[in-house]
PDB file of C-alpha atoms in Angstrom:
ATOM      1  CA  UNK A   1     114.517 123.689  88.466  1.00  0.00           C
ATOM      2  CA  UNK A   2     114.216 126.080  85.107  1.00  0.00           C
ATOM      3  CA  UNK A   3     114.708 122.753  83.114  1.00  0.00           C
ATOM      4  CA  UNK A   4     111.978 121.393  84.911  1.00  0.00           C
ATOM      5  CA  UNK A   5     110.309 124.395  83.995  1.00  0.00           C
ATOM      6  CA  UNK A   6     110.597 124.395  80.178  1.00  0.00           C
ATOM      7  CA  UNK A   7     109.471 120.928  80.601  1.00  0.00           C
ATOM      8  CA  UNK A   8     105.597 121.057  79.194  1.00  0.00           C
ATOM      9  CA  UNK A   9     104.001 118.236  80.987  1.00  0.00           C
ATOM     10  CA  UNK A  10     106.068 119.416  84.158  1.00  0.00           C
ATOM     11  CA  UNK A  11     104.327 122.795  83.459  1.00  0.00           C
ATOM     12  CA  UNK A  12     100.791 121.652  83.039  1.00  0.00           C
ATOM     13  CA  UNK A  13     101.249 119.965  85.928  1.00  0.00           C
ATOM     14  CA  UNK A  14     102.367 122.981  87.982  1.00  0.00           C
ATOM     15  CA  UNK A  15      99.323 124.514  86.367  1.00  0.00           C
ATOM     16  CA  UNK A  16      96.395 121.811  87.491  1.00  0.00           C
ATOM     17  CA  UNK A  17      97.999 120.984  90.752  1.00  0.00           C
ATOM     18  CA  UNK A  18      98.009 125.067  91.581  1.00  0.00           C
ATOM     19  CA  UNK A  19      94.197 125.077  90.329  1.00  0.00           C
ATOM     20  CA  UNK A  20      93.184 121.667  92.666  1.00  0.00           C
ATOM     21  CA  UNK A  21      95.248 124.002  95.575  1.00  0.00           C
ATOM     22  CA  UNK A  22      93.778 127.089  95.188  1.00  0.00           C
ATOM     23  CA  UNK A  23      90.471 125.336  95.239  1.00  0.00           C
ATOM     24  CA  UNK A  24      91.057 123.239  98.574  1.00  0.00           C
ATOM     25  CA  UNK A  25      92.376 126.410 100.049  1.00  0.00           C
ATOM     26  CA  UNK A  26      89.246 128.133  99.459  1.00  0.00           C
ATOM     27  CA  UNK A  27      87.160 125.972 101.712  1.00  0.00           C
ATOM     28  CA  UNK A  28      88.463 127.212 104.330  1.00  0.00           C
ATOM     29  CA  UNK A  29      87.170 131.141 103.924  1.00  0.00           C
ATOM     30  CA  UNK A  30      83.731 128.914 102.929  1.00  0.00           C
ATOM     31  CA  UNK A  31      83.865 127.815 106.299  1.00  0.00           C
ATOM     32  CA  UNK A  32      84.156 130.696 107.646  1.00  0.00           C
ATOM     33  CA  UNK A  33      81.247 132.401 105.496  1.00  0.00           C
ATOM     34  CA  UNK A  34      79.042 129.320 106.419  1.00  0.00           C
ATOM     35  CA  UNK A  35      79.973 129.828 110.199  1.00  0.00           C
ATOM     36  CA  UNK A  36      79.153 133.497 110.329  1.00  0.00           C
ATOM     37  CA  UNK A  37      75.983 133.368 108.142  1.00  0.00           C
ATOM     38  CA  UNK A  38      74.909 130.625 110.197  1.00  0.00           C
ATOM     39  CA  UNK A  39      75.686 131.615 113.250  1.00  0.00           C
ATOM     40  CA  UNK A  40      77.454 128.092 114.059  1.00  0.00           C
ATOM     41  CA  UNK A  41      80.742 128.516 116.159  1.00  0.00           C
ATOM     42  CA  UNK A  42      82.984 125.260 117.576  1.00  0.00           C
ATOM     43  CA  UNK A  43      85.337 127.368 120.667  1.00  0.00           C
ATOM     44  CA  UNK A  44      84.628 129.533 123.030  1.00  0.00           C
ATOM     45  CA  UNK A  45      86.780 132.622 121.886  1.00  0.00           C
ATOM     46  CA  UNK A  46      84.606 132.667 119.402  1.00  0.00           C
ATOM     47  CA  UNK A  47      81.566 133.808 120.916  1.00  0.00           C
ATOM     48  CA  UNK A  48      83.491 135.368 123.911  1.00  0.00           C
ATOM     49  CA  UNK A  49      81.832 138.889 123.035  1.00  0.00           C
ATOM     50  CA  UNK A  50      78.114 137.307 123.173  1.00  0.00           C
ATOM     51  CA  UNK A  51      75.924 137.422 126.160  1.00  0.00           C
ATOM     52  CA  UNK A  52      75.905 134.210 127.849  1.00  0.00           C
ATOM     53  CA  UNK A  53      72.464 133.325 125.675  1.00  0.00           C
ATOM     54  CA  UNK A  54      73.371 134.370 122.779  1.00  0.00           C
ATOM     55  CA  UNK A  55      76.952 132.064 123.147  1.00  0.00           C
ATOM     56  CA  UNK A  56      74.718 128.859 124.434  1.00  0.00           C
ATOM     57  CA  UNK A  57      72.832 129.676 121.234  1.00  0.00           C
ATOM     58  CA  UNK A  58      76.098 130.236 118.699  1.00  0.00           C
ATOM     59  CA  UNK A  59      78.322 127.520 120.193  1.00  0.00           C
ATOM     60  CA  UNK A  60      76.614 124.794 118.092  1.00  0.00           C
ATOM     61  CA  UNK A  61      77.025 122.262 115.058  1.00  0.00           C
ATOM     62  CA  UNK A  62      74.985 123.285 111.791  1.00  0.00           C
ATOM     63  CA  UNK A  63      74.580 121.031 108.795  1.00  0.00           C
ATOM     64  CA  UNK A  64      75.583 123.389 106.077  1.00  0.00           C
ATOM     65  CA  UNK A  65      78.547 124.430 108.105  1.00  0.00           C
ATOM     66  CA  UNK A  66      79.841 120.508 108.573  1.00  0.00           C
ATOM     67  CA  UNK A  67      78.665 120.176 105.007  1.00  0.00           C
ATOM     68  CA  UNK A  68      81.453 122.439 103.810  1.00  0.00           C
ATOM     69  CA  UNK A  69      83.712 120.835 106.273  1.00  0.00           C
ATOM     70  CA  UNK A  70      83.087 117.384 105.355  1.00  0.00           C
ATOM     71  CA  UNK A  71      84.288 118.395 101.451  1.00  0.00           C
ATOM     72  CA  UNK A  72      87.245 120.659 102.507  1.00  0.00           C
ATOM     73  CA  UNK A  73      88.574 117.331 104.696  1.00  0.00           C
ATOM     74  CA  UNK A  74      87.444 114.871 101.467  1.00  0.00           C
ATOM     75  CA  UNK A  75      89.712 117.448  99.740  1.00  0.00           C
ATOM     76  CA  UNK A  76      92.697 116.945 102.019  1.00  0.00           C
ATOM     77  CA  UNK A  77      92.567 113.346 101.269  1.00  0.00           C
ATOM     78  CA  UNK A  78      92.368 113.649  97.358  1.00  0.00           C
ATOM     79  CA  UNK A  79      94.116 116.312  96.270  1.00  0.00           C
ATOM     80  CA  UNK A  80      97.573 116.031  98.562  1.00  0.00           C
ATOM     81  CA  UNK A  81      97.834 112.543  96.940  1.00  0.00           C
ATOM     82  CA  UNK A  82      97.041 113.748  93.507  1.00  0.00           C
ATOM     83  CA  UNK A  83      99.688 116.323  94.275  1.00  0.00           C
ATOM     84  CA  UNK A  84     102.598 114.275  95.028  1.00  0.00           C
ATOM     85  CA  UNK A  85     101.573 110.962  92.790  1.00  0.00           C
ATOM     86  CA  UNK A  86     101.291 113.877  90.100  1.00  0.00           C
ATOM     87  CA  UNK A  87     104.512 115.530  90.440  1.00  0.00           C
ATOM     88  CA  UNK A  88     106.095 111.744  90.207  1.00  0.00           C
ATOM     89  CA  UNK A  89     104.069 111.435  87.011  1.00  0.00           C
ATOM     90  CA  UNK A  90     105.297 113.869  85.812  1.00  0.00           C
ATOM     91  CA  UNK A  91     109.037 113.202  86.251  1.00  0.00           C
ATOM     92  CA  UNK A  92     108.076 109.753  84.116  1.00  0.00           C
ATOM     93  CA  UNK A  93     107.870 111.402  81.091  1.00  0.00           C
ATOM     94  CA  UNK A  94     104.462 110.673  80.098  1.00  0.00           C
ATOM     95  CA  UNK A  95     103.237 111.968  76.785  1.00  0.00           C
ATOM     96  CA  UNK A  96     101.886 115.595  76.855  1.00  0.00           C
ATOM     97  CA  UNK A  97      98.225 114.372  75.648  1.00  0.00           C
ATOM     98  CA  UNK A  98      97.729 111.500  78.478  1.00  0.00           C
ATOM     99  CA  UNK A  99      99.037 114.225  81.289  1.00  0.00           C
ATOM    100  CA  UNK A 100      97.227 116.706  80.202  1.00  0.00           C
ATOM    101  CA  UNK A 101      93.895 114.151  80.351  1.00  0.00           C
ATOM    102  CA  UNK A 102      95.004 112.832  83.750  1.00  0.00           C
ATOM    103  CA  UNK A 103      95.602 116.724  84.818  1.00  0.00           C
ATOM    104  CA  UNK A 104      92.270 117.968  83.536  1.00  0.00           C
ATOM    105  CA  UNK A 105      90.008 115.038  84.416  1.00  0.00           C
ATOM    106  CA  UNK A 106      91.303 115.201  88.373  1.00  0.00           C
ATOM    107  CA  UNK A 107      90.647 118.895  88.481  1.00  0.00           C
ATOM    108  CA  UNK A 108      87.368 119.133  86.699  1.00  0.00           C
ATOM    109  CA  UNK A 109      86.267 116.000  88.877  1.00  0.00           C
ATOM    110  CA  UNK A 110      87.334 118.196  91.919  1.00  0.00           C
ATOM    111  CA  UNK A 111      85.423 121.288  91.088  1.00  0.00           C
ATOM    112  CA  UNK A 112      82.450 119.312  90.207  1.00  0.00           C
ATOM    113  CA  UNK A 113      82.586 117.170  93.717  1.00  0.00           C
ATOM    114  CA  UNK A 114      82.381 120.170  95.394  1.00  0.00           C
ATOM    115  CA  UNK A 115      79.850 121.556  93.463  1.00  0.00           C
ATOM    116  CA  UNK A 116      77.743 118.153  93.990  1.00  0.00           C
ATOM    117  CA  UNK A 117      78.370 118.703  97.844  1.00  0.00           C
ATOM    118  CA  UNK A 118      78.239 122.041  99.085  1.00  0.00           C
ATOM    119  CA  UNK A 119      75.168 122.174  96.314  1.00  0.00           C
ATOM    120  CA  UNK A 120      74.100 119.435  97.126  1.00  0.00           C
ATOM    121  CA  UNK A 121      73.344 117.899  93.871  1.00  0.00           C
ATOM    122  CA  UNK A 122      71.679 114.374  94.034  1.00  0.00           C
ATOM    123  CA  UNK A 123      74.003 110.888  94.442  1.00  0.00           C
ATOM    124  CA  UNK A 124      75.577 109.437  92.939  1.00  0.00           C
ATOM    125  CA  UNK A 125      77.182 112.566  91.392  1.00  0.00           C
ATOM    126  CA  UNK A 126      79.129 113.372  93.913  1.00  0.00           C
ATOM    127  CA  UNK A 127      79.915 109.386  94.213  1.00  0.00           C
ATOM    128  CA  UNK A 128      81.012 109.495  90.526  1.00  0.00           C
ATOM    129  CA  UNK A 129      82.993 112.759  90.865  1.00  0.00           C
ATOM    130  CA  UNK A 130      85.058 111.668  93.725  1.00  0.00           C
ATOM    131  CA  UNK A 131      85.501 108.241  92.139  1.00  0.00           C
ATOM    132  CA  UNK A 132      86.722 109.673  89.009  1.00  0.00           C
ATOM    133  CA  UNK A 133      89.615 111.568  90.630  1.00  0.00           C
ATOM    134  CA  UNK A 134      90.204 108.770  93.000  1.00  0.00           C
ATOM    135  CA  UNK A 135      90.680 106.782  89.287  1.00  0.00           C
ATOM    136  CA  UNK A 136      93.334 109.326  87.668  1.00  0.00           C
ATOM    137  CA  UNK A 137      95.338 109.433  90.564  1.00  0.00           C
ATOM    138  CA  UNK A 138      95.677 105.507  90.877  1.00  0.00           C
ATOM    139  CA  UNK A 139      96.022 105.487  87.001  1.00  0.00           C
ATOM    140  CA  UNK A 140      98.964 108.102  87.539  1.00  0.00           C
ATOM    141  CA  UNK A 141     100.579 105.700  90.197  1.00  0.00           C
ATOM    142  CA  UNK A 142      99.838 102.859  87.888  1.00  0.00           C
ATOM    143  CA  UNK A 143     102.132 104.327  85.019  1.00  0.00           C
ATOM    144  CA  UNK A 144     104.883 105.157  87.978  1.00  0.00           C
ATOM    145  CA  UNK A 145     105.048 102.092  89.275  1.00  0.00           C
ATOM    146  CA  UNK A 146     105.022 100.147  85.638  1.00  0.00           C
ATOM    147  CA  UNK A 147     107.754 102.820  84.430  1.00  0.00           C
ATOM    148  CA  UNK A 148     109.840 102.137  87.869  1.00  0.00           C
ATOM    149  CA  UNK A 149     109.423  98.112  88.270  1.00  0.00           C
ATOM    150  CA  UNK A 150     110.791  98.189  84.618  1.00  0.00           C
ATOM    151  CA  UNK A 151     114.136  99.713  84.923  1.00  0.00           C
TER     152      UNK A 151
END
């Protein structure tokens, strides 16, 4: 593992892949915030304090609150694959320049999708964003698969 480490596209990668995570994880304290400042609870424990009007009134969907949750799930689905289709990038040995575009371009495409949603910022730019990291990480398996079927 410390070759890996001294590796630099292996290390970049590390790098992005902990930014993309940190960023998914996140969501879910958003969700929270958006739940409480809303006033927008899914289970009974949560409200289990209230009167029974006030927990009619709490135990309810809100858009802003499935907003958030709609992006944190979109995460799930993009950046786990970017994470492991990454890491197998990396062991290719790509050169440091194209990783470090595929790497950059996924993560900045991230922030910015959930910028466009949470936001929300007009289509398509949240079409574009997500489409854009959907595009590295099939250009990533692309450049596996090629460097795989070859040997």
């Amino acid at each position: 593992m410390a070759n890996l480490m001294e590796d630099d596209v292996f290390r970049t990668f590390t790098t992005y892949a902990a930014i993309v995570i940190v960023k998914m994880m996140l969501m879910g304290p958003m969700t929270a915030y958006y739940r409480f400042t809303r006033g927008s609870f899914s289970n009974e424990e949560d409200v289990a304090r209230k009167s029974a009007e006030e927990r009619k009134k709490m135990l309810r969907t809100h858009p802003d609150v499935e907003r958030v949750r709609r992006c944190h799930q979109n995460d799930l689905e993009n950046i786990v694959p970017f994470v492991v289709v990454g890491l197998l990038y990396a062991l290719t040995g790509p050169e440091l320049s194209a990783a470090l575009l595929h790497f950059r371009i996924f993560a900045g495409s991230r922030i910015f999708h959930t910028i466009a949603y949470i936001c929300p910022l007009p289509q398509p730019s949240r079409a574009l964003s997500w489409l854009t990291g959907m595009g590295v990480t099939l250009s990533m398996a692309y450049k596996i698969l090629s460097t795989v079927l070859l040997l």
